[in-house]
Amino acid sequence: LSTTFTAVTSDAVRRLNLSRLLRQVHVHGNLTRSELVADTGLNRSTVAGLIREFEDVGLVEEVAGRAGGVGRPSLGVAPIPSAAVVAAFDVRVDHVVAAVMGLGGVILARTETEIPDSQSGPDDLVRALVQTCEQMFHEVPEGAAWVGTGVSLPGVIDPESGWVRVAPNLGWRDVDLAALLADALAEHFSGSPAVALANDANAGVLAEVNRGAGRSLSDLIFLLADVGIGAGIMVGGRLMTGTSGFAGEVGHLIVNPNGRSCRCGNRGCWETEIGRDAVLRTGTGNRVSVEQVMDAARAGDENAILGLKEMIGWLGIGLVNLINSFNPQAIILGGHLSALMEALDADIRDTLPTLWSASSNQLQLVTPTLGQDASLIGAAELAFEDLLSNPLVEFERSPHLVSA
Amino acid sequence: LSTTFTAVTSDAVRRLNLSRLLRQVHVHGNLTRSELVADTGLNRSTVAGLIREFEDVGLVEEVAGRAGGVGRPSLGVAPIPSAAVVAAFDVRVDHVVAAVMGLGGVILARTETEIPDSQSGPDDLVRALVQTCEQMFHEVPEGAAWVGTGVSLPGVIDPESGWVRVAPNLGWRDVDLAALLADALAEHFSGSPAVALANDANAGVLAEVNRGAGRSLSDLIFLLADVGIGAGIMVGGRLMTGTSGFAGEVGHLIVNPNGRSCRCGNRGCWETEIGRDAVLRTGTGNRVSVEQVMDAARAGDENAILGLKEMIGWLGIGLVNLINSFNPQAIILGGHLSALMEALDADIRDTLPTLWSASSNQLQLVTPTLGQDASLIGAAELAFEDLLSNPLVEFERSPHLVSA
């Protein structure tokens, strides 16, 4: 039996090992050396060497480990949040939620900004984001490395070009937002890092898989209900974008062929039946927020209750259609969908049409653990991707924040 | 810069290279050495060595290549169909189509068998399949290596256990058909190879991707309309099975909430609106085959035309829902769906509801190239998988057919 050799440079192996280890520490936080050995599949001395490298540059520190059964607790390795940070933005129809997230997922600064006129265009938005960034950085410890910027928005991102193809609720078409924002940031902050962009539901599913209700799942659907309805869909552990970024555009599933007219030209689209406007139309019709309608239902307003119950019917038809198409492990009901179930004190499972799938008992229908912040956190996770793929090189090349 | 080495045994590399080359020859047929070099990414001398090994055992032969421009045509490498064969079965509700396929995709024998009573159970079916196998092998050249058996059927296959979870139109639940058939075959044929099982729509999409309308596509949906409606779905080049094999059970998408009662307990499921029974109910209602209804429409029968037009409406709603969920490159309309469009002389694109996706212009809505044989050919392709993964070892260990 002869043996051939394939040359692999130590740089590539080292980069991969650093990446594996830092990703574990970033996602799971304080881990013992034994846990890191088990999670990365690397041997003990390799893990020790990698930890030393990260300690040397100040990305991780050794801390008292969690007490595990008898004996003294072993030392743990924890991320240092202020060592490396990202700026993250969740652009919604009428406001922006922004945050600075540190390594390990700690939110170091957070702010919400109104966008007075959502139709004002990408340039105004970009100006607002740069300003917000500047404000937030005042709250971040000096010396932090700024390793990335992430933006989540309610629009379709072309997987090849990275352009926003269409964002109907923002009134946008074919906008290279990543380049616009990167350029504007570079004008204000010398050496500012790259900008990553994601559809809001796709950002949401990434966050829930990393830090929320989807942990350890490979096949799940994150539904985000706001003005529109979008889905972030993971198939076999991979985010599904479709041929041109339009996968998961489930707001335009036709659930009620005789239903209300949708702006897309069809009738009874899922978002015309269960989106925000449908909630606001429910009951007396003079309520201006989803929360007011939910409150009315909780208080026993019969019109509100009847209206929301009808919506649950359309919710169920869409869910059954997704379940029969994807057979996922879980569906996470984001945006106002969980509030809807809670307001009616209803169990979504009882209100679903009959499920064909014999495995429906195993299907998890759950609330997002991260609440309204799922897309924001997903944007931050995307922004960390460069650092996590090539830790020491990216850390070195990133600008460090100094007080203005 | 230091360099580390990862040891890879030559056996593993050789197996991988043999696999790559035979797969190309099996799928694409006669290829020149230059094409094989380009397609496999291997160098010329490696390709020459691999070809020699396959020639030595009689799996491929050198033939006159296709004339390409000026100069003498280069020699081509072609599969020898009678060198390695598989038995393939497409189990339908009331009959079985069976074939022996040779390397390269050549059908060497083909037969259709009625199943008198489709509810008679797996044991009767297995007996019929073994008999059919025996008959077909008389038509296969002596000495052929029998390298696998594949079965396609209208049911849900559990991806972990390989059992048929449920096949409603056969009246089955929790049947280990692969083991039953493998045991029965082994009793008749000493050393008979393994049995691979697939849902009929999943088999169909594999066949169309290898040899049909889906060539070179990575994201597509193969719709199979018969008594029920199923979908074989590829996402990012991988077949999607879902958590427990129920992905693509699109027959139970609810397209018409006020529609006909379905045996699943809901109303207006896609298969109650466009499945075979819906076609047979169309028009005067005393027709016994889909073809008769289509003929009536072609001959101008107004009831038939009206009925089929209504069906196209429900077809369109289901298609839009799949397109907005998956954003595929192509949807292949299998079973009676293409006949339906043809009978009405209609272009499915004109009858679709408005497509939300801006990329819908690029979406291909096509007829299966393999016609009614897609699932049969897909079952055969699955049966070739063992040989194609580890060619020489599997070829060696397979039994060779001798005349009875």
PDB file of N, CA and C in Angstrom, chain B residues 171-208:
ATOM      1  N   GLY B 171     -51.978   2.158   0.147  1.00  0.00           N
ATOM      2  CA  GLY B 171     -52.542   1.666   1.404  1.00  0.00           C
ATOM      3  C   GLY B 171     -51.491   1.146   2.367  1.00  0.00           C
ATOM      4  N   TRP B 172     -50.265   1.666   2.273  1.00  0.00           N
ATOM      5  CA  TRP B 172     -49.176   1.166   3.115  1.00  0.00           C
ATOM      6  C   TRP B 172     -48.836   2.139   4.222  1.00  0.00           C
ATOM      7  N   ARG B 173     -48.278   1.579   5.303  1.00  0.00           N
ATOM      8  CA  ARG B 173     -47.708   2.355   6.398  1.00  0.00           C
ATOM      9  C   ARG B 173     -46.537   1.581   6.987  1.00  0.00           C
ATOM     10  N   ASP B 174     -45.390   2.245   7.189  1.00  0.00           N
ATOM     11  CA  ASP B 174     -44.242   1.646   7.878  1.00  0.00           C
ATOM     12  C   ASP B 174     -43.853   0.274   7.320  1.00  0.00           C
ATOM     13  N   VAL B 175     -43.390   0.288   6.078  1.00  0.00           N
ATOM     14  CA  VAL B 175     -42.970  -0.940   5.399  1.00  0.00           C
ATOM     15  C   VAL B 175     -41.488  -0.826   5.059  1.00  0.00           C
ATOM     16  N   ASP B 176     -40.705  -1.830   5.435  1.00  0.00           N
ATOM     17  CA  ASP B 176     -39.281  -1.836   5.085  1.00  0.00           C
ATOM     18  C   ASP B 176     -39.122  -2.544   3.737  1.00  0.00           C
ATOM     19  N   LEU B 177     -39.590  -1.866   2.683  1.00  0.00           N
ATOM     20  CA  LEU B 177     -39.642  -2.497   1.368  1.00  0.00           C
ATOM     21  C   LEU B 177     -38.252  -2.864   0.838  1.00  0.00           C
ATOM     22  N   ALA B 178     -37.253  -2.019   1.118  1.00  0.00           N
ATOM     23  CA  ALA B 178     -35.910  -2.307   0.611  1.00  0.00           C
ATOM     24  C   ALA B 178     -35.425  -3.656   1.139  1.00  0.00           C
ATOM     25  N   ALA B 179     -35.637  -3.903   2.438  1.00  0.00           N
ATOM     26  CA  ALA B 179     -35.192  -5.172   3.031  1.00  0.00           C
ATOM     27  C   ALA B 179     -36.022  -6.339   2.490  1.00  0.00           C
ATOM     28  N   LEU B 180     -37.357  -6.147   2.389  1.00  0.00           N
ATOM     29  CA  LEU B 180     -38.226  -7.216   1.870  1.00  0.00           C
ATOM     30  C   LEU B 180     -37.797  -7.632   0.472  1.00  0.00           C
ATOM     31  N   LEU B 181     -37.569  -6.636  -0.385  1.00  0.00           N
ATOM     32  CA  LEU B 181     -37.217  -6.942  -1.768  1.00  0.00           C
ATOM     33  C   LEU B 181     -35.810  -7.534  -1.851  1.00  0.00           C
ATOM     34  N   ALA B 182     -34.869  -6.982  -1.068  1.00  0.00           N
ATOM     35  CA  ALA B 182     -33.497  -7.495  -1.102  1.00  0.00           C
ATOM     36  C   ALA B 182     -33.489  -8.973  -0.682  1.00  0.00           C
ATOM     37  N   ASP B 183     -34.257  -9.311   0.364  1.00  0.00           N
ATOM     38  CA  ASP B 183     -34.316 -10.703   0.832  1.00  0.00           C
ATOM     39  C   ASP B 183     -34.912 -11.615  -0.233  1.00  0.00           C
ATOM     40  N   ALA B 184     -36.011 -11.155  -0.840  1.00  0.00           N
ATOM     41  CA  ALA B 184     -36.676 -11.979  -1.859  1.00  0.00           C
ATOM     42  C   ALA B 184     -35.784 -12.168  -3.080  1.00  0.00           C
ATOM     43  N   LEU B 185     -35.073 -11.111  -3.468  1.00  0.00           N
ATOM     44  CA  LEU B 185     -34.168 -11.231  -4.618  1.00  0.00           C
ATOM     45  C   LEU B 185     -33.025 -12.188  -4.287  1.00  0.00           C
ATOM     46  N   ALA B 186     -32.497 -12.088  -3.060  1.00  0.00           N
ATOM     47  CA  ALA B 186     -31.363 -12.936  -2.667  1.00  0.00           C
ATOM     48  C   ALA B 186     -31.750 -14.414  -2.676  1.00  0.00           C
ATOM     49  N   GLU B 187     -33.036 -14.692  -2.404  1.00  0.00           N
ATOM     50  CA  GLU B 187     -33.480 -16.090  -2.443  1.00  0.00           C
ATOM     51  C   GLU B 187     -33.431 -16.656  -3.854  1.00  0.00           C
ATOM     52  N   HIS B 188     -33.717 -15.806  -4.845  1.00  0.00           N
ATOM     53  CA  HIS B 188     -33.744 -16.252  -6.239  1.00  0.00           C
ATOM     54  C   HIS B 188     -32.410 -16.120  -6.947  1.00  0.00           C
ATOM     55  N   PHE B 189     -31.669 -15.065  -6.584  1.00  0.00           N
ATOM     56  CA  PHE B 189     -30.435 -14.769  -7.298  1.00  0.00           C
ATOM     57  C   PHE B 189     -29.312 -14.694  -6.268  1.00  0.00           C
ATOM     58  N   SER B 190     -28.415 -15.623  -6.324  1.00  0.00           N
ATOM     59  CA  SER B 190     -27.340 -15.626  -5.339  1.00  0.00           C
ATOM     60  C   SER B 190     -26.491 -14.360  -5.476  1.00  0.00           C
ATOM     61  N   GLY B 191     -26.258 -13.705  -4.369  1.00  0.00           N
ATOM     62  CA  GLY B 191     -25.388 -12.523  -4.357  1.00  0.00           C
ATOM     63  C   GLY B 191     -25.999 -11.271  -4.940  1.00  0.00           C
ATOM     64  N   SER B 192     -27.322 -11.221  -5.017  1.00  0.00           N
ATOM     65  CA  SER B 192     -27.977 -10.053  -5.630  1.00  0.00           C
ATOM     66  C   SER B 192     -27.611  -8.774  -4.868  1.00  0.00           C
ATOM     67  N   PRO B 193     -27.490  -7.661  -5.600  1.00  0.00           N
ATOM     68  CA  PRO B 193     -26.990  -6.422  -4.979  1.00  0.00           C
ATOM     69  C   PRO B 193     -28.048  -5.721  -4.128  1.00  0.00           C
ATOM     70  N   ALA B 194     -27.650  -4.614  -3.514  1.00  0.00           N
ATOM     71  CA  ALA B 194     -28.522  -3.865  -2.601  1.00  0.00           C
ATOM     72  C   ALA B 194     -29.695  -3.219  -3.343  1.00  0.00           C
ATOM     73  N   VAL B 195     -30.732  -2.861  -2.583  1.00  0.00           N
ATOM     74  CA  VAL B 195     -31.922  -2.212  -3.132  1.00  0.00           C
ATOM     75  C   VAL B 195     -31.980  -0.774  -2.624  1.00  0.00           C
ATOM     76  N   ALA B 196     -32.137   0.176  -3.566  1.00  0.00           N
ATOM     77  CA  ALA B 196     -32.295   1.588  -3.197  1.00  0.00           C
ATOM     78  C   ALA B 196     -33.746   1.991  -3.441  1.00  0.00           C
ATOM     79  N   LEU B 197     -34.270   2.833  -2.554  1.00  0.00           N
ATOM     80  CA  LEU B 197     -35.688   3.202  -2.599  1.00  0.00           C
ATOM     81  C   LEU B 197     -35.800   4.721  -2.699  1.00  0.00           C
ATOM     82  N   ALA B 198     -36.786   5.204  -3.469  1.00  0.00           N
ATOM     83  CA  ALA B 198     -36.993   6.662  -3.511  1.00  0.00           C
ATOM     84  C   ALA B 198     -38.453   6.991  -3.742  1.00  0.00           C
ATOM     85  N   ASN B 199     -38.868   8.086  -3.203  1.00  0.00           N
ATOM     86  CA  ASN B 199     -40.159   8.667  -3.540  1.00  0.00           C
ATOM     87  C   ASN B 199     -40.177   8.960  -5.050  1.00  0.00           C
ATOM     88  N   ASP B 200     -41.337   8.756  -5.697  1.00  0.00           N
ATOM     89  CA  ASP B 200     -41.373   8.862  -7.161  1.00  0.00           C
ATOM     90  C   ASP B 200     -41.002  10.253  -7.692  1.00  0.00           C
ATOM     91  N   ALA B 201     -41.435  11.291  -6.991  1.00  0.00           N
ATOM     92  CA  ALA B 201     -41.089  12.638  -7.459  1.00  0.00           C
ATOM     93  C   ALA B 201     -39.603  12.924  -7.237  1.00  0.00           C
ATOM     94  N   ASN B 202     -39.042  12.415  -6.140  1.00  0.00           N
ATOM     95  CA  ASN B 202     -37.609  12.587  -5.895  1.00  0.00           C
ATOM     96  C   ASN B 202     -36.795  11.839  -6.945  1.00  0.00           C
ATOM     97  N   ALA B 203     -37.238  10.618  -7.292  1.00  0.00           N
ATOM     98  CA  ALA B 203     -36.566   9.865  -8.359  1.00  0.00           C
ATOM     99  C   ALA B 203     -36.655  10.663  -9.660  1.00  0.00           C
ATOM    100  N   GLY B 204     -37.818  11.246  -9.901  1.00  0.00           N
ATOM    101  CA  GLY B 204     -38.021  11.998 -11.142  1.00  0.00           C
ATOM    102  C   GLY B 204     -37.077  13.188 -11.263  1.00  0.00           C
ATOM    103  N   VAL B 205     -36.884  13.916 -10.177  1.00  0.00           N
ATOM    104  CA  VAL B 205     -36.022  15.106 -10.282  1.00  0.00           C
ATOM    105  C   VAL B 205     -34.571  14.688 -10.493  1.00  0.00           C
ATOM    106  N   LEU B 206     -34.151  13.569  -9.885  1.00  0.00           N
ATOM    107  CA  LEU B 206     -32.787  13.080 -10.112  1.00  0.00           C
ATOM    108  C   LEU B 206     -32.582  12.726 -11.579  1.00  0.00           C
ATOM    109  N   ALA B 207     -33.570  12.054 -12.169  1.00  0.00           N
ATOM    110  CA  ALA B 207     -33.457  11.664 -13.572  1.00  0.00           C
ATOM    111  C   ALA B 207     -33.416  12.888 -14.481  1.00  0.00           C
ATOM    112  N   GLU B 208     -34.276  13.862 -14.222  1.00  0.00           N
ATOM    113  CA  GLU B 208     -34.314  15.042 -15.091  1.00  0.00           C
ATOM    114  C   GLU B 208     -33.036  15.878 -14.942  1.00  0.00           C
TER     115      GLU B 208
END
